[in-house]
PDB file of C-alpha atoms in Angstrom:
ATOM      1  CA  MET A   1      10.251 -14.732  -7.261  1.00  0.00           C
ATOM      2  CA  PHE A   2      11.322 -11.483  -9.209  1.00  0.00           C
ATOM      3  CA  PHE A   3       9.546 -10.446  -6.443  1.00  0.00           C
ATOM      4  CA  ARG A   4      11.550 -11.027  -3.860  1.00  0.00           C
ATOM      5  CA  ILE A   5      15.333 -11.188  -4.941  1.00  0.00           C
ATOM      6  CA  LEU A   6      14.007  -7.122  -5.638  1.00  0.00           C
ATOM      7  CA  ARG A   7      11.880  -7.419  -1.986  1.00  0.00           C
ATOM      8  CA  ASP A   8      14.950  -8.671  -0.247  1.00  0.00           C
ATOM      9  CA  PHE A   9      18.014  -6.522  -2.073  1.00  0.00           C
ATOM     10  CA  VAL A  10      15.271  -3.168  -1.190  1.00  0.00           C
ATOM     11  CA  GLY A  11      15.639  -4.609   2.011  1.00  0.00           C
ATOM     12  CA  VAL A  12      18.632  -4.520   2.605  1.00  0.00           C
ATOM     13  CA  LEU A  13      19.542  -1.192   0.725  1.00  0.00           C
ATOM     14  CA  VAL A  14      17.093   1.028   2.762  1.00  0.00           C
ATOM     15  CA  PHE A  15      18.230  -0.617   6.294  1.00  0.00           C
ATOM     16  CA  ILE A  16      22.619   0.952   5.380  1.00  0.00           C
ATOM     17  CA  LEU A  17      20.845   3.652   4.343  1.00  0.00           C
ATOM     18  CA  ASN A  18      18.676   4.733   7.347  1.00  0.00           C
ATOM     19  CA  GLY A  19      18.267   0.944   9.436  1.00  0.00           C
ATOM     20  CA  ASN A  20      15.333   2.380  11.636  1.00  0.00           C
ATOM     21  CA  ALA A  21      12.378   0.569  10.795  1.00  0.00           C
ATOM     22  CA  HIS A  22      10.302  -0.994  13.121  1.00  0.00           C
ATOM     23  CA  TYR A  23       6.768  -3.436  12.936  1.00  0.00           C
ATOM     24  CA  GLN A  24       4.473  -3.169  14.910  1.00  0.00           C
ATOM     25  CA  GLN A  25       0.628  -5.444  15.242  1.00  0.00           C
ATOM     26  CA  ARG A  26       2.286  -7.998  11.700  1.00  0.00           C
ATOM     27  CA  GLU A  27      -0.170 -10.267  14.169  1.00  0.00           C
ATOM     28  CA  LYS A  28      -3.055  -8.830  12.515  1.00  0.00           C
ATOM     29  CA  LEU A  29      -1.893  -9.656   8.880  1.00  0.00           C
ATOM     30  CA  PRO A  30      -4.136 -12.766   6.881  1.00  0.00           C
ATOM     31  CA  GLN A  31      -1.509 -15.443   6.455  1.00  0.00           C
ATOM     32  CA  ASN A  32      -3.153 -17.712   4.920  1.00  0.00           C
ATOM     33  CA  GLU A  33      -5.280 -15.890   1.984  1.00  0.00           C
ATOM     34  CA  SER A  34      -4.415 -12.560  -0.016  1.00  0.00           C
ATOM     35  CA  TYR A  35      -5.611  -9.724   0.856  1.00  0.00           C
ATOM     36  CA  ILE A  36      -5.726  -5.845  -0.417  1.00  0.00           C
ATOM     37  CA  LEU A  37      -2.985  -3.635   2.044  1.00  0.00           C
ATOM     38  CA  ILE A  38      -4.281   0.024   1.919  1.00  0.00           C
ATOM     39  CA  ALA A  39      -2.749   2.711   3.300  1.00  0.00           C
ATOM     40  CA  PRO A  40      -2.565   6.557   3.251  1.00  0.00           C
ATOM     41  CA  HIS A  41       0.237   7.148   1.047  1.00  0.00           C
ATOM     42  CA  ARG A  42       2.947   9.884   1.974  1.00  0.00           C
ATOM     43  CA  SER A  43       5.563   9.159   0.102  1.00  0.00           C
ATOM     44  CA  TRP A  44       7.949   7.268  -2.285  1.00  0.00           C
ATOM     45  CA  ILE A  45       9.172   5.460   0.484  1.00  0.00           C
ATOM     46  CA  ASP A  46       5.389   4.202   2.046  1.00  0.00           C
ATOM     47  CA  PRO A  47       4.810   1.009  -0.999  1.00  0.00           C
ATOM     48  CA  ILE A  48       8.087  -0.349   0.405  1.00  0.00           C
ATOM     49  CA  TYR A  49       8.022  -0.384   3.383  1.00  0.00           C
ATOM     50  CA  LEU A  50       4.808  -1.613   3.615  1.00  0.00           C
ATOM     51  CA  ALA A  51       6.408  -4.882   0.831  1.00  0.00           C
ATOM     52  CA  LEU A  52       8.948  -5.017   3.986  1.00  0.00           C
ATOM     53  CA  GLY A  53       6.495  -4.992   7.116  1.00  0.00           C
ATOM     54  CA  ALA A  54       4.907  -7.718   5.269  1.00  0.00           C
ATOM     55  CA  LYS A  55       7.049 -10.538   4.453  1.00  0.00           C
ATOM     56  CA  PRO A  56       6.690 -13.376   3.580  1.00  0.00           C
ATOM     57  CA  LYS A  57       3.029 -11.637   1.635  1.00  0.00           C
ATOM     58  CA  ASP A  58       4.706 -11.444  -2.404  1.00  0.00           C
ATOM     59  CA  PHE A  59       2.714  -8.127  -3.548  1.00  0.00           C
ATOM     60  CA  ALA A  60       1.116  -6.596  -6.626  1.00  0.00           C
ATOM     61  CA  PHE A  61       1.158  -2.650  -7.003  1.00  0.00           C
ATOM     62  CA  MET A  62      -0.899  -0.732  -9.100  1.00  0.00           C
ATOM     63  CA  ALA A  63       1.325   2.788 -10.307  1.00  0.00           C
ATOM     64  CA  LYS A  64       0.198   4.831 -12.956  1.00  0.00           C
ATOM     65  CA  LYS A  65       1.106   3.940 -16.866  1.00  0.00           C
ATOM     66  CA  GLU A  66       3.721   7.012 -17.270  1.00  0.00           C
ATOM     67  CA  LEU A  67       6.055   4.767 -15.168  1.00  0.00           C
ATOM     68  CA  PHE A  68       5.951   2.181 -17.941  1.00  0.00           C
ATOM     69  CA  LYS A  69       7.364   4.418 -20.948  1.00  0.00           C
ATOM     70  CA  ASN A  70      10.269   4.117 -20.085  1.00  0.00           C
ATOM     71  CA  PRO A  71      11.478   0.513 -21.707  1.00  0.00           C
ATOM     72  CA  ILE A  72      14.258   0.046 -18.117  1.00  0.00           C
ATOM     73  CA  PHE A  73      12.527   0.325 -15.368  1.00  0.00           C
ATOM     74  CA  GLY A  74       9.254  -0.098 -16.389  1.00  0.00           C
ATOM     75  CA  TRP A  75      10.165  -3.660 -17.819  1.00  0.00           C
ATOM     76  CA  ILE A  76      11.863  -4.546 -13.859  1.00  0.00           C
ATOM     77  CA  ILE A  77       8.394  -3.181 -12.353  1.00  0.00           C
ATOM     78  CA  ARG A  78       6.244  -5.055 -14.402  1.00  0.00           C
ATOM     79  CA  LYS A  79       8.515  -8.469 -13.223  1.00  0.00           C
ATOM     80  CA  ALA A  80       7.709  -7.264  -9.756  1.00  0.00           C
ATOM     81  CA  ASN A  81       4.026  -8.405 -10.122  1.00  0.00           C
ATOM     82  CA  ALA A  82       3.793  -4.277 -11.535  1.00  0.00           C
ATOM     83  CA  PHE A  83       0.795  -3.145 -13.363  1.00  0.00           C
ATOM     84  CA  PRO A  84      -0.542  -0.354 -14.917  1.00  0.00           C
ATOM     85  CA  VAL A  85      -3.164   2.123 -14.521  1.00  0.00           C
ATOM     86  CA  ASP A  86      -4.161   5.225 -16.808  1.00  0.00           C
ATOM     87  CA  ARG A  87      -5.110   7.726 -13.376  1.00  0.00           C
ATOM     88  CA  LEU A  88      -7.315  10.214 -15.491  1.00  0.00           C
ATOM     89  CA  ASN A  89      -9.096   7.467 -17.523  1.00  0.00           C
ATOM     90  CA  PRO A  90      -9.103   4.452 -15.145  1.00  0.00           C
ATOM     91  CA  GLY A  91     -11.615   1.502 -17.531  1.00  0.00           C
ATOM     92  CA  PRO A  92     -12.423  -1.484 -16.598  1.00  0.00           C
ATOM     93  CA  SER A  93      -8.780  -3.717 -16.305  1.00  0.00           C
ATOM     94  CA  ALA A  94      -8.108  -1.080 -13.014  1.00  0.00           C
ATOM     95  CA  ILE A  95     -10.705  -3.619 -11.846  1.00  0.00           C
ATOM     96  CA  LYS A  96     -10.406  -6.977 -13.729  1.00  0.00           C
ATOM     97  CA  THR A  97      -6.544  -6.932 -13.727  1.00  0.00           C
ATOM     98  CA  PRO A  98      -6.422  -6.693  -8.944  1.00  0.00           C
ATOM     99  CA  VAL A  99      -9.196  -9.012  -8.862  1.00  0.00           C
ATOM    100  CA  LYS A 100      -7.969 -11.588 -11.841  1.00  0.00           C
ATOM    101  CA  ILE A 101      -4.466 -11.532  -9.221  1.00  0.00           C
ATOM    102  CA  LEU A 102      -6.586 -12.098  -5.566  1.00  0.00           C
ATOM    103  CA  LYS A 103      -8.322 -14.468  -7.244  1.00  0.00           C
ATOM    104  CA  GLU A 104      -6.432 -16.820  -8.139  1.00  0.00           C
ATOM    105  CA  GLY A 105      -4.434 -16.121  -3.767  1.00  0.00           C
ATOM    106  CA  LYS A 106      -0.520 -15.661  -5.176  1.00  0.00           C
ATOM    107  CA  LEU A 107      -0.527 -12.740  -4.557  1.00  0.00           C
ATOM    108  CA  SER A 108      -1.768  -9.650  -2.215  1.00  0.00           C
ATOM    109  CA  LEU A 109      -2.139  -6.224  -3.350  1.00  0.00           C
ATOM    110  CA  VAL A 110      -0.336  -2.875  -1.942  1.00  0.00           C
ATOM    111  CA  MET A 111      -3.527   0.395  -2.882  1.00  0.00           C
ATOM    112  CA  PHE A 112      -3.604   3.402  -1.936  1.00  0.00           C
ATOM    113  CA  PRO A 113      -7.130   4.861  -1.617  1.00  0.00           C
ATOM    114  CA  THR A 114      -6.283   8.382  -2.058  1.00  0.00           C
ATOM    115  CA  GLY A 115      -4.018   7.552  -5.129  1.00  0.00           C
ATOM    116  CA  THR A 116      -1.140  10.455  -5.181  1.00  0.00           C
ATOM    117  CA  ARG A 117       0.816  12.050  -2.138  1.00  0.00           C
ATOM    118  CA  HIS A 118      -1.243  15.206  -2.901  1.00  0.00           C
ATOM    119  CA  SER A 119      -4.657  13.747  -1.831  1.00  0.00           C
ATOM    120  CA  ALA A 120      -6.269  12.912   1.769  1.00  0.00           C
ATOM    121  CA  GLU A 121      -9.978  12.178  -0.821  1.00  0.00           C
ATOM    122  CA  LEU A 122     -10.460   8.350  -0.018  1.00  0.00           C
ATOM    123  CA  LYS A 123     -11.645   6.176  -3.381  1.00  0.00           C
ATOM    124  CA  GLY A 124     -13.852   3.622  -3.864  1.00  0.00           C
ATOM    125  CA  GLY A 125     -11.888   0.710  -5.829  1.00  0.00           C
ATOM    126  CA  ALA A 126     -10.200  -0.992  -3.225  1.00  0.00           C
ATOM    127  CA  PRO A 127     -14.227  -1.644  -1.422  1.00  0.00           C
ATOM    128  CA  THR A 128     -15.218  -2.720  -4.902  1.00  0.00           C
ATOM    129  CA  ILE A 129     -12.072  -5.304  -5.026  1.00  0.00           C
ATOM    130  CA  ALA A 130     -12.250  -6.602  -2.153  1.00  0.00           C
ATOM    131  CA  LYS A 131     -15.841  -7.514  -2.991  1.00  0.00           C
ATOM    132  CA  LEU A 132     -15.692  -8.920  -5.601  1.00  0.00           C
ATOM    133  CA  SER A 133     -12.700 -10.649  -4.907  1.00  0.00           C
ATOM    134  CA  GLY A 134     -13.603 -12.095  -2.144  1.00  0.00           C
ATOM    135  CA  VAL A 135     -11.405 -10.471   0.717  1.00  0.00           C
ATOM    136  CA  PRO A 136      -9.807  -8.562   3.442  1.00  0.00           C
ATOM    137  CA  MET A 137      -8.817  -5.221   2.549  1.00  0.00           C
ATOM    138  CA  VAL A 138      -5.708  -4.504   5.653  1.00  0.00           C
ATOM    139  CA  PRO A 139      -5.457  -1.432   6.721  1.00  0.00           C
ATOM    140  CA  ALA A 140      -1.612   0.448   7.745  1.00  0.00           C
ATOM    141  CA  VAL A 141      -0.022   3.785   7.901  1.00  0.00           C
ATOM    142  CA  TYR A 142       3.419   4.636   7.550  1.00  0.00           C
ATOM    143  CA  GLN A 143       5.154   7.051   9.965  1.00  0.00           C
ATOM    144  CA  GLY A 144       8.603   8.097   8.789  1.00  0.00           C
ATOM    145  CA  PRO A 145      11.093   9.937   6.665  1.00  0.00           C
ATOM    146  CA  LEU A 146       8.969  11.919   3.199  1.00  0.00           C
ATOM    147  CA  THR A 147      11.997  11.807   1.221  1.00  0.00           C
ATOM    148  CA  PHE A 148      15.357  10.244   0.066  1.00  0.00           C
ATOM    149  CA  LYS A 149      17.136  13.332   2.100  1.00  0.00           C
ATOM    150  CA  ASP A 150      15.425  12.187   5.607  1.00  0.00           C
ATOM    151  CA  LEU A 151      15.999   8.315   4.997  1.00  0.00           C
ATOM    152  CA  LEU A 152      19.849   9.314   4.736  1.00  0.00           C
ATOM    153  CA  LYS A 153      19.186  11.297   9.043  1.00  0.00           C
ATOM    154  CA  ARG A 154      18.398   7.371  10.075  1.00  0.00           C
ATOM    155  CA  LYS A 155      15.239   8.714  11.505  1.00  0.00           C
ATOM    156  CA  LYS A 156      12.346   6.099  13.196  1.00  0.00           C
ATOM    157  CA  ILE A 157      10.081   4.676  10.786  1.00  0.00           C
ATOM    158  CA  VAL A 158       7.092   2.588  12.068  1.00  0.00           C
ATOM    159  CA  VAL A 159       4.616   0.514   9.873  1.00  0.00           C
ATOM    160  CA  ARG A 160       1.457  -0.209  11.834  1.00  0.00           C
ATOM    161  CA  PHE A 161      -1.029  -2.918  10.707  1.00  0.00           C
ATOM    162  CA  GLY A 162      -4.590  -3.424  11.466  1.00  0.00           C
ATOM    163  CA  ASP A 163      -7.179  -5.236  11.676  1.00  0.00           C
ATOM    164  CA  PRO A 164      -8.492  -5.956   8.515  1.00  0.00           C
ATOM    165  CA  ILE A 165     -12.033  -4.972   7.035  1.00  0.00           C
ATOM    166  CA  TYR A 166     -14.213  -7.310   4.995  1.00  0.00           C
ATOM    167  CA  VAL A 167     -17.046  -5.897   2.960  1.00  0.00           C
ATOM    168  CA  ASP A 168     -19.691  -8.541   2.729  1.00  0.00           C
ATOM    169  CA  ARG A 169     -20.728  -9.680  -0.992  1.00  0.00           C
ATOM    170  CA  LYS A 170     -24.059  -9.323  -0.930  1.00  0.00           C
ATOM    171  CA  THR A 171     -23.150  -5.591  -0.209  1.00  0.00           C
ATOM    172  CA  ARG A 172     -24.582  -3.102  -2.828  1.00  0.00           C
ATOM    173  CA  LEU A 173     -22.014  -0.300  -3.600  1.00  0.00           C
ATOM    174  CA  THR A 174     -23.980   2.334  -3.897  1.00  0.00           C
ATOM    175  CA  LYS A 175     -22.637   6.672  -2.733  1.00  0.00           C
ATOM    176  CA  GLU A 176     -23.798   6.202   0.771  1.00  0.00           C
ATOM    177  CA  SER A 177     -22.257   2.388   1.239  1.00  0.00           C
ATOM    178  CA  LEU A 178     -19.906   2.880  -0.233  1.00  0.00           C
ATOM    179  CA  ALA A 179     -19.272   6.318   1.785  1.00  0.00           C
ATOM    180  CA  VAL A 180     -20.147   3.876   4.859  1.00  0.00           C
ATOM    181  CA  ILE A 181     -17.300   1.563   3.943  1.00  0.00           C
ATOM    182  CA  GLU A 182     -14.607   4.333   3.064  1.00  0.00           C
ATOM    183  CA  LYS A 183     -15.278   6.642   6.466  1.00  0.00           C
ATOM    184  CA  ASP A 184     -14.403   2.987   8.276  1.00  0.00           C
ATOM    185  CA  VAL A 185     -10.841   2.899   5.953  1.00  0.00           C
ATOM    186  CA  GLN A 186     -10.406   6.344   7.191  1.00  0.00           C
ATOM    187  CA  ALA A 187     -11.353   5.886  11.395  1.00  0.00           C
ATOM    188  CA  ALA A 188      -8.895   3.100  11.158  1.00  0.00           C
ATOM    189  CA  PHE A 189      -6.242   5.159   9.127  1.00  0.00           C
ATOM    190  CA  ASP A 190      -6.282   7.405  12.214  1.00  0.00           C
ATOM    191  CA  GLN A 191      -7.051   5.228  15.278  1.00  0.00           C
ATOM    192  CA  LEU A 192      -3.615   4.063  13.705  1.00  0.00           C
ATOM    193  CA  ASP A 193      -1.562   7.063  13.498  1.00  0.00           C
ATOM    194  CA  ARG A 194      -2.684   8.487  16.986  1.00  0.00           C
ATOM    195  CA  GLU A 195      -1.340   4.769  18.570  1.00  0.00           C
ATOM    196  CA  ILE A 196       1.630   5.121  16.718  1.00  0.00           C
ATOM    197  CA  ASP A 197       1.754   9.343  17.889  1.00  0.00           C
ATOM    198  CA  PRO A 198      -1.347  11.060  18.466  1.00  0.00           C
ATOM    199  CA  ASN A 199       0.043  13.924  17.713  1.00  0.00           C
ATOM    200  CA  TYR A 200       1.735  13.225  13.930  1.00  0.00           C
ATOM    201  CA  ARG A 201       0.105  15.221  11.142  1.00  0.00           C
ATOM    202  CA  TYR A 202       1.337  13.848   7.800  1.00  0.00           C
ATOM    203  CA  GLU A 203       2.303  17.173   5.795  1.00  0.00           C
ATOM    204  CA  TYR A 204       2.973  17.158   2.452  1.00  0.00           C
ATOM    205  CA  LYS A 205       6.918  17.601   1.319  1.00  0.00           C
TER     206      LYS A 205
END
């Protein structure tokens, strides 16, 4: 309930600030099952628009443990279904917690396979979680303002969703098989970017 209230409040706020968001291929989103919504992490803004674009689905989020140090902000993001992850030393809970959430079937999960805005390298966490939980990964990309200043300029925002990617539960996740899955994921991101704007290039600011 808190997640929905917060999402609706933030949705109204960003509409006032920008009001130029467009969501494409929402029909690709599974309606009757949980899933992992995966996207390149390009801005602090993109988690907001991914969650808004996938309404009415409720989501859980991985968040770096440092964000939970502030008691007030930590309480807010916990109530909004975020859970802490140690990026430098991820323990078993980094896999077990999201798998449990997805198996319960009430929430889906937003993940950024690159981990941070500074990296373009895909990590193997999402395929592992998808296999163990039995849910698909749904690729998405965000193209739009990367800073609050650009958001206020009402620059166009596009979020485009792609076809679900399934990981067979019988698949043995070796270095080689993960590389194949990660190649498919990157290809999906690249294709979605081209479909929005063939000339798009992400540059971290």
